Amino acid sequence: MFFDEGTLVAVLTTQPLDRALDYKAPEGGCQLGAFVEVPLGPRKVIGVVWGAGKGDFDYNKVRSVMRVLDAAPMRAEMMSFLEKSAAYTLTALSSMLRLTTRAPGLGDPPSMQRIYRRGEGEPDRVTAARTKVLETLSEYGDLSFTLKELAELAGVTSSVIKGLVKQGVVHEEESPRDLPFQRLDPDLPSKELTEDQANASEILAAAVSSGDYGTTLLRGVTGSGKTEVYLEAVAAALRAGRQALVLLPEIALTSEFLTRVEARFGAKPAEWHSGATMTERRRIWRMVGQGQAQLVIGARSALFLPYQNLGLVVVDEEHDTSYKQEEGVLYNARDMAVLRASICGAHVVLASATPSLESWANAQAGKYTKLELTSRFGPAVMPTMGTIDMRAEGLPSDRWVSPKLKAEVDLRLERGEQAMLFINRRGYAPVTLCRACGHQIACDHCDARMVEHRFLKRLVCHQCGESKEMPTVCPSCEAEDKLAPVGPGVERLGEEATALWPDARIATLSSDMYGSARALKAEIAGIAQGTADIIIGTQLVAKGHNFPKLTLVGVIDADLGLMGSDLRAAERTFQLMRQVAGRAGRAEAPGTALLQTYQPDHPVIRSILAGDEEGFWKAEAGERKQAGMPPYGRLAGIILSGPDMAAVFDAGNQLARNDRVLRDVGAQVYGPAPAPIARVRGRHRVRLLVKADKGVALQRALSIWVSQIRLKGDLRLAVDIDPQSFY
């Protein structure tokens, strides 16, 4: 649809407004979906032409669109996706639009820029600043940077870089700002596939080639080659001239995966995540919109890029909780991937060794096609699973590695193999306690205990990020030298491992122990090549990494996830333990996984040991169905927050009292109650939970219900459809 000059058009902006605004089409006109710059008060803002204007006030007072941006117009399918996403998540459409415009300089015309890359030779004089520049360029491979980006990344002034340019050690080049990505070749030879893999690849390739929407759950044991199978689906999409998107839960840590993609297709894909430079983000956004980026490897936000012809979406490790956005716009990227694909006729592959119960139930109900890979690739076999009953180990209160586990690690070290110790707690100790008065050091702004991070020499709040120096005096009773760490974190486990195995090379992997994602990526690559004997890690290490020499995984506290009343506690513990165990024995040498537990007879622990995944899912599904809980019922969380606790509770009580519209559709309201973490960043938090039957049209009722309350002052309300966590 084209709008001639002067015609009224409705422009949706990214500003927090509840509707599109009327403007006059500019000189030369504009088309539906065009990205435009419009005046809003004294400012200029970016928006999208969303349709014809309403014309419900004086035409002469309507301002004109200032200019049409040089960007591919938003396609009708993307507009539909944003509208349906907004309606499902009860999010303002302007907030959804903001997710699609997260690239800098969208309004800039095509231009040249000066970029800097590694040149030849070494500088005539080595200084710390020059070394930082060269190390940064080396760390980022063949990427190029603007002067400002390189200076900021290296932590130097621009004059240092210009001095290196004069010597030819760094090259300065004129380059178009946005270059197309190198073409991928889907017909390059792939790895030799097993019969299982080849059959699954053929089925997926046929589904992608059909051009119709569908979703496939690709379930395969860890190490079974799911990646090779879905890369053949990517090849089928590329042959059909369509774009492909692969979502990964930890995109910043996937150098091994990107290497495999480049080996399969002969060129690097576009890589979209928070670690990408601003120059790269702008380039990817534009090239995706022009169809010049065939394959995007990305974090969840890559789902909102302006694909010209999306034919395949792969959600790898689809069960992973990081696909749920917990701040700002609350959405689940797995579910939004299915929605987006259904609108544009793409195929979705949900890949996991331990699928979410939602996906398992959809496959059981026939909504999703199910493909299974039942054996590991090549000579590798699944690890042997066992427990260590901690009740019989007689371990001192300040030690966490049992004698039995130590003996097993000793055996691996003698053989020249790797062992992994896993604990799902960051930091040194989760609680710091005063032995004189019992005071536990808490965050000043949150109802959460501060976690000691010894390598930082600070206490850190894992809710708001606040940190403070480790005190020597108790803040409550002022006793000196009485503060003691309680419980283990990954750093404390590393300290114990150093004492137990002083001659071993120990690598501790935790997301907050590295200055950049690339530094962590390099550490993981080194471990895969054998630079460490013992790996100590949090759940970061459970996500798809392949350590060929790793033959033992010891889980320090297998009971940790079974505590509390989380709806998904059993499911998540089962998934995490199976995923962690799956790191062992991925090459020729067989692997063993040992779970330290005080509850060896717990049903979840027994299911993990038995490897009866189908039995576990059926039992878990039966319990959820009986309770009317997801995926056999619907939940929505309402989170009210504000600086005044009384005002927040008053608002919650007002909502709970006026629940007629929810009762009319058969929904129940529970609460209000303080959130498990009742104060975050100085804001008191109250939760209500709405429960309804599976078939209830809950969003409409919720929308009417929450609109009854007027939010005064600094009171905020967020609606979380299908909540994944209840903190």
XYZ file of C-alpha atoms in Angstrom:
727
model
C 0.000 0.000 0.000
C 1.390 3.402 -1.004
C 0.427 6.747 0.540
C 0.759 9.852 -1.655
C 2.197 13.121 -0.365
C -0.117 14.789 2.142
C -2.156 11.632 2.815
C -2.756 10.904 6.480
C -0.698 7.954 7.737
C -0.627 6.293 11.168
C 2.939 6.086 12.481
C 3.810 3.767 15.361
C 6.850 5.017 17.268
C 9.034 3.331 19.855
C 7.956 5.916 22.429
C 5.775 4.762 25.364
C 2.452 5.758 23.794
C -0.693 3.637 23.666
C -1.455 4.198 19.958
C -0.112 5.186 16.529
C -0.107 8.918 15.723
C -1.365 10.673 12.571
C 1.136 12.407 10.262
C 1.020 13.660 6.679
C 2.956 11.565 4.165
C 6.153 13.405 3.083
C 7.133 14.714 -0.326
C 7.337 11.740 -2.675
C 4.956 9.739 -0.460
C 5.716 6.610 1.556
C 4.622 3.012 1.670
C 3.132 0.813 4.359
C 5.872 -0.434 6.700
C 8.334 2.336 5.822
C 10.748 3.364 8.555
C 10.364 7.104 9.009
C 11.580 9.981 11.135
C 8.774 12.090 12.639
C 8.535 15.080 14.985
C 7.165 14.327 18.456
C 7.023 17.429 20.587
C 10.460 19.048 20.298
C 12.183 15.755 19.398
C 12.750 13.681 16.276
C 11.893 9.997 16.728
C 11.917 6.871 14.553
C 8.687 5.095 13.712
C 7.007 2.798 11.188
C 4.083 3.625 8.880
C 1.482 1.271 10.349
C -1.498 2.102 8.117
C -3.882 4.890 7.093
C -4.341 7.738 9.539
C -7.594 8.105 11.498
C -8.092 11.779 10.688
C -10.038 12.376 13.888
C -8.816 15.943 14.420
C -7.996 19.128 12.436
C -5.988 18.177 9.327
C -4.202 21.552 9.319
C -2.666 20.813 12.726
C -1.217 17.472 11.618
C 2.561 17.557 11.218
C 4.385 15.903 8.327
C 6.731 12.942 8.253
C 10.210 14.479 8.100
C 11.841 11.796 5.961
C 11.718 8.158 4.933
C 14.758 6.238 6.162
C 16.991 4.286 3.833
C 16.001 0.872 5.214
C 13.966 -2.000 3.813
C 10.290 -1.417 4.799
C 8.857 -3.639 7.504
C 7.102 -6.585 5.906
C 3.409 -7.298 6.583
C 4.326 -10.609 8.261
C 6.601 -8.794 10.733
C 3.857 -6.284 11.544
C 1.465 -9.162 12.146
C 4.041 -10.921 14.341
C 4.496 -7.820 16.514
C 0.726 -7.305 16.855
C 0.106 -10.935 17.825
C 3.092 -10.990 20.206
C 1.852 -7.809 21.877
C -1.666 -9.237 22.224
C -0.395 -12.539 23.662
C 2.054 -11.037 26.168
C -0.190 -8.033 26.971
C 2.658 -5.710 26.014
C 2.331 -2.247 24.459
C 2.906 -2.427 20.690
C 5.447 0.406 20.968
C 7.547 -1.788 23.298
C 7.412 -4.670 20.814
C 8.532 -2.277 18.038
C 11.487 -1.259 20.204
C 12.702 -4.879 20.099
C 12.891 -4.708 16.281
C 14.934 -1.496 16.104
C 17.857 -2.398 18.372
C 20.511 -1.310 15.926
C 22.294 2.060 15.913
C 22.244 4.508 13.025
C 19.118 3.203 11.284
C 18.387 6.717 10.110
C 21.848 7.301 8.648
C 22.214 7.329 4.848
C 24.640 4.833 3.236
C 28.142 6.162 3.685
C 31.788 5.241 3.902
C 33.653 4.964 7.153
C 37.211 4.465 8.269
C 37.836 1.057 9.755
C 40.881 -0.425 11.433
C 42.250 -3.966 11.232
C 45.551 -5.741 11.956
C 48.353 -4.882 9.548
C 51.842 -6.363 9.184
C 54.843 -6.560 11.450
C 55.454 -5.306 14.959
C 55.741 -1.735 16.324
C 59.203 -0.151 16.574
C 58.664 0.286 20.307
C 56.515 -1.952 22.510
C 54.342 -0.200 25.103
C 51.503 -1.469 27.304
C 48.945 0.610 25.332
C 50.163 -0.634 21.930
C 50.145 -4.223 23.198
C 46.496 -3.804 24.295
C 45.512 -2.652 20.776
C 47.250 -5.588 19.088
C 45.841 -8.074 21.599
C 42.317 -6.732 21.008
C 42.672 -7.054 17.227
C 44.066 -10.559 17.658
C 41.286 -11.581 20.065
C 38.551 -10.548 17.619
C 40.077 -12.335 14.619
C 39.318 -10.742 11.264
C 36.730 -8.251 12.533
C 37.240 -4.570 11.821
C 36.437 -1.638 14.085
C 35.814 2.059 13.975
C 38.446 4.179 15.728
C 36.136 4.785 18.699
C 35.219 1.100 19.105
C 38.828 -0.085 18.960
C 39.975 2.602 21.412
C 37.196 1.689 23.891
C 37.742 -2.074 23.617
C 41.509 -1.735 24.080
C 41.165 0.947 26.768
C 43.552 3.363 25.002
C 43.394 6.783 23.371
C 42.877 7.129 19.602
C 46.396 8.581 19.232
C 47.898 5.176 20.150
C 46.001 3.548 17.258
C 46.961 6.324 14.814
C 50.608 5.874 15.805
C 50.356 2.166 14.895
C 48.694 3.100 11.579
C 51.738 5.235 10.628
C 53.950 2.170 11.085
C 51.631 -0.119 9.069
C 51.061 -2.363 12.098
C 47.379 -1.388 11.965
C 45.629 -0.736 8.645
C 43.220 2.177 8.194
C 40.761 1.579 5.339
C 37.760 3.276 3.768
C 34.833 0.868 3.759
C 31.100 0.982 3.091
C 29.365 0.916 6.456
C 27.246 -2.109 5.621
C 28.712 -4.917 3.510
C 26.761 -8.050 2.495
C 27.811 -11.250 4.221
C 29.825 -13.795 2.260
C 27.533 -16.299 0.542
C 27.153 -19.679 2.229
C 27.413 -22.819 0.106
C 24.836 -25.452 1.158
C 26.304 -28.013 -1.267
C 29.700 -28.340 0.387
C 30.211 -31.868 1.749
C 28.760 -32.467 5.208
C 30.121 -34.792 7.864
C 29.352 -38.464 7.366
C 26.033 -39.116 9.095
C 24.836 -42.224 10.885
C 21.665 -43.924 9.638
C 19.658 -42.274 12.443
C 21.048 -38.835 11.588
C 20.596 -39.266 7.833
C 16.933 -40.264 8.234
C 16.219 -37.324 10.546
C 18.053 -34.935 8.158
C 15.981 -36.092 5.182
C 12.702 -35.606 7.056
C 13.719 -32.096 8.208
C 15.034 -31.092 4.762
C 11.744 -32.190 3.162
C 9.742 -30.216 5.739
C 11.818 -27.067 5.132
C 11.672 -27.463 1.329
C 7.857 -27.717 1.388
C 7.610 -24.023 2.292
C 4.847 -24.778 4.813
C 4.783 -24.069 8.529
C 5.493 -26.941 10.907
C 7.321 -27.629 14.148
C 9.583 -30.602 14.831
C 10.889 -31.660 18.227
C 14.384 -33.066 17.592
C 15.194 -35.062 20.680
C 18.528 -36.795 20.934
C 20.776 -37.930 23.748
C 23.747 -35.658 24.497
C 26.462 -36.197 21.894
C 24.083 -37.780 19.350
C 24.788 -35.194 16.624
C 21.637 -33.024 16.750
C 23.693 -30.093 15.453
C 24.774 -31.953 12.298
C 21.146 -32.930 11.660
C 19.701 -29.444 11.914
C 22.579 -27.962 9.895
C 21.257 -30.083 7.010
C 17.880 -28.386 7.539
C 19.734 -25.045 7.296
C 21.269 -26.265 4.001
C 17.770 -27.085 2.690
C 16.568 -23.561 3.563
C 19.564 -21.980 1.808
C 18.984 -24.118 -1.322
C 15.383 -22.870 -1.382
C 16.671 -19.271 -1.304
C 15.343 -18.667 2.203
C 16.996 -17.344 5.354
C 17.654 -19.395 8.483
C 17.959 -18.457 12.147
C 19.613 -20.605 14.822
C 18.892 -19.497 18.395
C 21.361 -20.554 21.091
C 21.013 -20.040 24.850
C 24.600 -18.817 25.315
C 25.516 -17.223 21.977
C 28.583 -15.457 23.379
C 30.199 -18.800 24.277
C 29.759 -20.722 21.033
C 33.039 -20.428 19.137
C 33.046 -24.196 18.583
C 29.570 -24.041 17.046
C 30.510 -21.169 14.720
C 33.588 -23.130 13.604
C 31.336 -26.069 12.703
C 28.993 -23.795 10.733
C 31.903 -22.270 8.815
C 33.310 -25.742 8.062
C 29.909 -26.889 6.761
C 29.064 -23.848 4.596
C 32.458 -22.324 3.776
C 31.797 -18.897 5.308
C 30.907 -17.266 8.597
C 27.249 -16.554 9.439
C 25.965 -13.316 10.958
C 26.377 -13.405 14.741
C 23.777 -11.371 16.690
C 24.153 -10.961 20.452
C 24.963 -8.383 23.106
C 28.713 -8.869 22.574
C 28.552 -7.765 18.902
C 29.971 -4.306 18.169
C 27.580 -1.493 17.267
C 28.996 -1.449 13.736
C 28.254 -5.153 13.348
C 24.725 -4.804 14.776
C 23.818 -2.096 12.299
C 25.318 -4.094 9.422
C 23.449 -7.300 10.391
C 20.130 -5.470 10.791
C 20.406 -3.909 7.320
C 21.746 -7.016 5.554
C 19.057 -9.262 7.073
C 16.412 -6.830 5.793
C 17.932 -6.890 2.290
C 18.312 -10.673 2.220
C 22.129 -10.351 2.199
C 22.562 -12.388 5.399
C 21.487 -15.966 4.753
C 22.081 -17.389 8.224
C 21.915 -15.674 11.613
C 23.243 -17.304 14.781
C 21.747 -15.396 17.646
C 20.455 -14.902 21.140
C 16.693 -14.605 21.702
C 16.502 -10.996 20.422
C 17.599 -12.205 16.938
C 13.988 -13.339 16.527
C 13.036 -9.683 16.009
C 15.419 -8.962 13.106
C 13.708 -7.893 9.820
C 14.084 -11.146 7.829
C 13.146 -10.807 4.184
C 12.377 -14.491 3.631
C 12.652 -16.586 6.799
C 12.366 -20.305 6.062
C 13.775 -22.018 9.171
C 14.103 -21.287 12.889
C 16.154 -23.647 15.057
C 15.846 -23.299 18.840
C 18.819 -25.245 20.217
C 18.586 -26.470 23.846
C 14.929 -25.396 23.631
C 14.347 -26.256 27.313
C 16.831 -23.628 28.500
C 15.397 -21.023 30.880
C 17.451 -18.209 29.304
C 14.984 -18.147 26.386
C 12.524 -16.452 28.748
C 13.008 -12.683 28.870
C 12.401 -11.758 32.517
C 12.711 -7.956 32.321
C 11.091 -5.314 30.115
C 9.011 -7.182 27.537
C 8.247 -10.573 29.125
C 8.252 -13.245 26.419
C 9.495 -16.781 25.762
C 11.639 -16.897 22.615
C 10.772 -20.568 22.045
C 7.045 -19.801 21.876
C 7.577 -16.608 19.862
C 9.702 -18.585 17.364
C 6.744 -20.899 16.750
C 4.427 -17.893 16.348
C 6.759 -16.115 13.922
C 7.250 -19.247 11.809
C 3.492 -19.871 11.633
C 2.992 -16.383 10.161
C 5.729 -16.571 7.501
C 5.426 -20.248 6.534
C 8.749 -21.313 8.063
C 9.690 -24.555 9.780
C 10.736 -24.688 13.449
C 13.171 -27.224 14.897
C 13.174 -27.474 18.698
C 16.349 -29.384 19.600
C 17.151 -30.791 23.035
C 18.392 -33.872 24.851
C 15.936 -33.062 27.658
C 12.966 -31.182 26.151
C 10.657 -28.950 28.154
C 7.462 -30.593 29.326
C 5.526 -28.121 27.131
C 7.273 -29.332 23.965
C 7.058 -32.984 25.054
C 3.286 -32.592 25.596
C 2.828 -30.896 22.200
C 4.680 -33.768 20.530
C 2.578 -36.319 22.429
C -0.594 -34.504 21.320
C 0.528 -34.542 17.671
C 0.947 -30.751 17.375
C 4.670 -31.213 16.771
C 6.447 -33.864 14.714
C 8.888 -35.878 16.852
C 12.308 -37.112 15.691
C 14.603 -39.074 18.000
C 18.339 -39.809 17.941
C 18.888 -42.615 20.405
C 22.654 -43.215 20.332
C 25.832 -41.156 20.509
C 27.813 -40.392 17.393
C 30.757 -42.669 16.529
C 32.338 -44.851 19.234
C 31.071 -42.681 22.137
C 28.540 -44.209 24.528
C 26.315 -42.641 27.179
C 28.018 -42.175 30.572
C 27.459 -44.554 33.472
C 25.367 -42.812 36.148
C 25.768 -43.299 39.897
C 25.156 -41.589 43.227
C 27.333 -40.960 46.254
C 25.241 -41.139 49.442
C 26.608 -38.195 51.411
C 25.025 -39.496 54.634
C 27.651 -42.233 54.680
C 30.682 -40.160 53.664
C 31.446 -38.464 57.020
C 32.595 -35.233 55.415
C 33.730 -32.242 57.585
C 31.328 -29.260 57.501
C 33.788 -27.104 55.546
C 34.469 -29.681 52.786
C 32.289 -30.636 49.818
C 34.251 -33.170 47.754
C 33.563 -36.632 49.210
C 36.375 -39.203 49.604
C 34.700 -41.411 47.009
C 34.566 -38.593 44.437
C 38.190 -37.633 45.216
C 39.298 -41.218 44.525
C 37.489 -41.164 41.164
C 39.138 -37.845 40.202
C 42.550 -39.246 41.237
C 41.998 -42.162 38.871
C 41.243 -39.809 35.925
C 44.334 -37.699 36.630
C 46.521 -40.827 36.619
C 45.129 -41.752 33.184
C 45.672 -38.234 31.773
C 41.917 -37.644 31.422
C 39.807 -34.667 32.499
C 37.330 -34.474 35.382
C 34.599 -31.903 35.996
C 33.187 -30.780 39.358
C 29.812 -29.081 38.940
C 28.023 -26.776 41.374
C 25.190 -24.477 40.358
C 26.232 -21.520 42.521
C 28.292 -18.541 41.406
C 30.704 -16.798 43.742
C 32.632 -18.052 46.777
C 29.884 -18.495 49.376
C 26.123 -17.793 49.151
C 25.893 -16.442 52.734
C 28.266 -14.455 54.963
C 27.389 -14.981 58.643
C 28.564 -13.331 61.857
C 29.566 -16.087 64.303
C 29.029 -13.682 67.234
C 25.424 -12.558 66.643
C 24.158 -14.660 63.693
C 23.644 -11.647 61.388
C 23.648 -12.486 57.661
C 24.889 -9.712 55.368
C 22.074 -8.673 53.039
C 21.803 -6.221 50.145
C 20.794 -2.690 51.143
C 18.340 -2.495 48.241
C 16.973 -6.070 48.018
C 15.700 -8.789 50.328
C 18.545 -11.051 49.257
C 21.743 -12.240 50.890
C 24.922 -10.872 49.367
C 27.232 -13.444 47.785
C 30.956 -13.328 48.483
C 33.073 -13.163 45.316
C 36.574 -13.680 46.636
C 38.392 -13.077 43.351
C 36.740 -9.624 43.267
C 37.268 -9.159 47.025
C 33.662 -7.964 47.194
C 30.143 -8.969 48.204
C 27.696 -8.933 45.270
C 23.897 -8.976 45.150
C 22.786 -11.356 42.381
C 19.414 -9.561 42.129
C 20.397 -5.946 41.465
C 24.178 -6.183 40.897
C 25.035 -3.945 43.869
C 28.471 -4.698 45.322
C 30.454 -3.602 48.367
C 33.837 -4.328 49.881
C 34.085 -7.365 52.137
C 33.724 -5.967 55.680
C 36.008 -6.986 58.545
C 33.506 -5.865 61.208
C 29.934 -7.178 61.600
C 27.516 -4.404 60.550
C 25.097 -5.512 63.287
C 27.118 -6.195 66.460
C 30.435 -4.649 65.340
C 32.395 -7.749 66.361
C 35.744 -7.981 64.579
C 36.948 -10.990 62.553
C 33.770 -12.984 63.223
C 32.379 -13.003 59.668
C 32.437 -16.450 58.085
C 31.453 -17.794 54.669
C 28.626 -20.358 54.786
C 28.055 -22.914 52.044
C 29.996 -23.464 48.842
C 30.078 -21.506 45.594
C 32.115 -22.268 42.497
C 35.101 -20.204 43.719
C 35.201 -21.966 47.101
C 35.034 -25.333 45.359
C 37.987 -24.200 43.234
C 39.918 -23.386 46.415
C 39.163 -26.851 47.838
C 40.190 -28.520 44.570
C 43.536 -26.681 44.621
C 44.164 -28.014 48.126
C 43.159 -31.577 47.168
C 45.079 -31.674 43.865
C 47.941 -29.147 44.165
C 49.696 -30.380 41.014
C 46.602 -30.409 38.755
C 45.777 -27.690 36.244
C 42.398 -26.354 37.452
C 40.074 -24.143 35.388
C 37.101 -22.461 37.068
C 34.296 -21.513 34.671
C 31.703 -18.981 35.780
C 30.203 -16.185 33.697
C 31.199 -13.481 36.207
C 34.889 -14.484 36.421
C 35.893 -13.248 32.964
C 36.153 -9.683 31.717
C 34.540 -10.447 28.366
C 32.567 -13.172 26.629
C 35.477 -13.629 24.235
C 37.913 -14.298 27.089
C 35.559 -16.971 28.429
C 35.155 -18.369 24.913
C 38.947 -18.669 24.594
C 39.171 -20.448 27.973
C 36.524 -22.995 26.912
C 38.347 -23.597 23.605
C 41.594 -24.178 25.535
C 39.934 -26.690 27.881
C 38.591 -28.620 24.864
C 42.204 -28.876 23.661
C 43.370 -30.227 27.042
C 44.784 -27.178 28.866
C 43.070 -28.177 32.142
C 42.929 -31.395 34.171
C 40.001 -30.437 36.410
C 37.141 -28.189 35.304
C 35.017 -26.529 37.968
C 31.870 -24.868 36.705
C 28.317 -23.627 37.118
C 25.431 -24.418 34.727
C 27.410 -22.544 32.072
C 29.361 -25.761 31.449
C 26.199 -27.801 30.847
C 25.296 -25.996 27.620
C 26.511 -27.930 24.611
C 30.279 -27.812 25.159
C 32.334 -30.721 23.871
C 35.394 -31.675 25.941
C 36.787 -34.855 24.272
C 39.110 -35.799 27.174
C 36.443 -35.393 29.862
C 35.484 -38.771 31.345
C 34.171 -37.913 34.839
C 31.522 -35.457 35.970
C 30.969 -35.031 39.715
C 27.866 -33.087 40.774
C 28.664 -31.601 44.192
C 25.102 -30.875 45.353
C 22.513 -32.752 43.284
C 19.804 -31.851 45.843
C 20.147 -28.082 45.350
C 17.395 -27.711 42.725
C 14.957 -29.992 44.568
C 14.452 -27.512 47.395
C 11.637 -24.966 47.445
C 8.189 -25.009 45.866
C 8.963 -24.096 42.249
C 6.487 -25.715 39.861
C 9.338 -26.782 37.569
C 11.890 -27.783 40.240
C 11.816 -31.499 39.383
C 11.862 -30.840 35.625
C 14.778 -28.418 35.828
C 16.814 -30.632 38.139
C 16.267 -33.599 35.823
C 17.262 -31.549 32.754
C 20.329 -29.982 34.366
C 21.674 -33.231 35.821
C 21.210 -35.095 32.518
C 22.811 -32.218 30.572
C 25.799 -31.971 32.931
C 26.267 -35.748 32.922
C 26.187 -35.610 29.118
C 29.504 -33.708 29.066
C 31.300 -36.956 30.037
C 32.511 -39.631 27.618
C 31.878 -37.803 24.327
C 34.876 -39.439 22.588
C 36.313 -42.967 22.676
C 36.887 -43.236 26.438
C 33.706 -44.096 28.371
C 32.355 -41.553 30.837
C 30.981 -41.648 34.375
C 28.691 -39.177 36.137
C 28.441 -39.250 39.951
C 25.815 -37.286 41.873
C 26.565 -36.384 45.497
C 23.190 -36.433 47.267
C 21.619 -36.692 50.699
C 18.413 -38.004 49.052
C 19.469 -40.963 46.856
C 15.912 -42.350 46.972
C 14.248 -39.132 45.746
C 12.063 -39.943 42.679
C 13.896 -37.374 40.517
C 17.341 -38.719 41.461
C 16.164 -42.255 40.750
C 14.793 -41.206 37.336
C 18.116 -39.555 36.469
C 20.029 -42.711 37.362
C 17.649 -45.008 35.505
C 17.807 -42.872 32.364
C 14.067 -43.451 31.956
C 13.302 -40.061 30.457
C 9.971 -41.098 28.999
C 8.896 -42.479 32.386
C 9.937 -39.245 34.089
C 7.983 -37.074 31.633
C 4.881 -39.240 31.950
C 4.969 -39.093 35.755
C 5.597 -35.323 35.751
C 2.853 -34.799 33.146
C 0.406 -36.844 35.249
C 1.042 -34.666 38.311
C 0.699 -31.420 36.350
C -2.486 -32.604 34.642
C -4.057 -33.553 37.967
C -3.205 -30.121 39.398
C -4.352 -28.268 36.245
C -0.879 -26.758 35.880
C 0.996 -25.928 32.621
C 1.100 -27.331 30.049
C -2.376 -28.674 30.970
C -3.602 -25.396 32.445
C -2.757 -21.713 32.164
C -0.941 -19.377 34.540
C -0.322 -15.646 34.533
C 1.719 -13.736 37.077
C 0.952 -10.158 38.117
C 3.900 -8.333 39.668
C 3.198 -5.046 41.438
C 6.139 -2.989 42.665
C 6.846 0.377 44.238
C 8.863 2.149 46.925
C 5.921 2.163 49.414
C 5.032 -1.340 50.642
C 1.550 -0.320 51.868
C 0.616 1.233 48.508
C 1.784 -1.878 46.643
C -0.274 -4.187 48.888
C -3.315 -1.882 48.627
C -3.154 -2.149 44.828
C -2.816 -5.943 45.071
C -5.802 -6.219 47.429
C -7.877 -3.984 45.159
C -7.175 -6.281 42.211
C -7.926 -9.419 44.247
C -11.276 -8.014 45.462
C -12.414 -6.996 41.960
C -11.826 -10.311 40.220
C -15.344 -10.779 38.760
C -14.154 -10.601 35.143
C -11.724 -13.481 35.835
C -14.273 -15.591 37.717
C -16.630 -15.190 34.740
C -14.161 -17.142 32.559
C -13.460 -19.715 35.277
C -10.105 -18.307 36.371
C -8.926 -18.134 39.996
C -6.791 -15.457 41.661
C -4.253 -16.326 44.364
C -2.693 -13.575 46.458
C -1.594 -10.897 46.847
C 1.508 -12.172 48.615
C 5.039 -10.819 48.964
C 7.246 -12.100 46.146
C 9.841 -14.674 47.308
C 12.387 -11.868 46.941
C 10.127 -9.143 48.305
C 12.372 -6.157 47.590
C 14.624 -5.612 44.565
C 16.509 -2.360 43.863
C 14.637 -0.669 46.702
C 11.204 -1.554 45.261
C 8.769 -3.691 47.266
C 7.267 -6.491 45.194
C 3.892 -8.205 45.521
C 2.668 -11.061 43.319
C -0.726 -12.387 42.328
C -1.136 -15.637 40.418
C -4.014 -16.280 38.016
C -4.826 -19.916 37.185
C -7.218 -21.012 34.431
C -8.132 -24.035 32.337
C -6.177 -24.730 29.155
C -8.821 -23.473 26.716
C -9.629 -20.178 28.467
C -9.080 -16.937 26.481
C -7.185 -15.479 29.416
C -5.564 -12.405 27.855
C -8.799 -10.502 27.201
C -10.043 -11.078 30.754
C -6.649 -10.102 32.212
C -6.556 -6.935 30.138
C -9.957 -5.806 31.444
C -9.063 -6.834 35.006
C -5.770 -4.918 35.311
C -7.245 -1.848 33.568
C -9.494 -1.333 36.636
C -6.573 -0.111 38.688
C -5.028 3.349 38.308
C -1.305 3.267 38.972
C -0.423 6.307 41.065
C 3.042 7.725 41.606
C 5.859 5.247 41.184
C 3.652 2.140 41.297
C 4.276 -0.333 38.447
C 2.401 -3.388 37.215
C 3.761 -6.137 34.955
C 1.850 -9.088 33.531
C 3.821 -12.295 32.959
C 1.944 -14.717 30.713
C 3.184 -18.314 31.208
C 5.646 -17.418 34.009
C 8.784 -19.546 34.184
C 10.038 -18.319 37.545
C 8.277 -16.948 40.593
C 10.991 -14.906 42.300
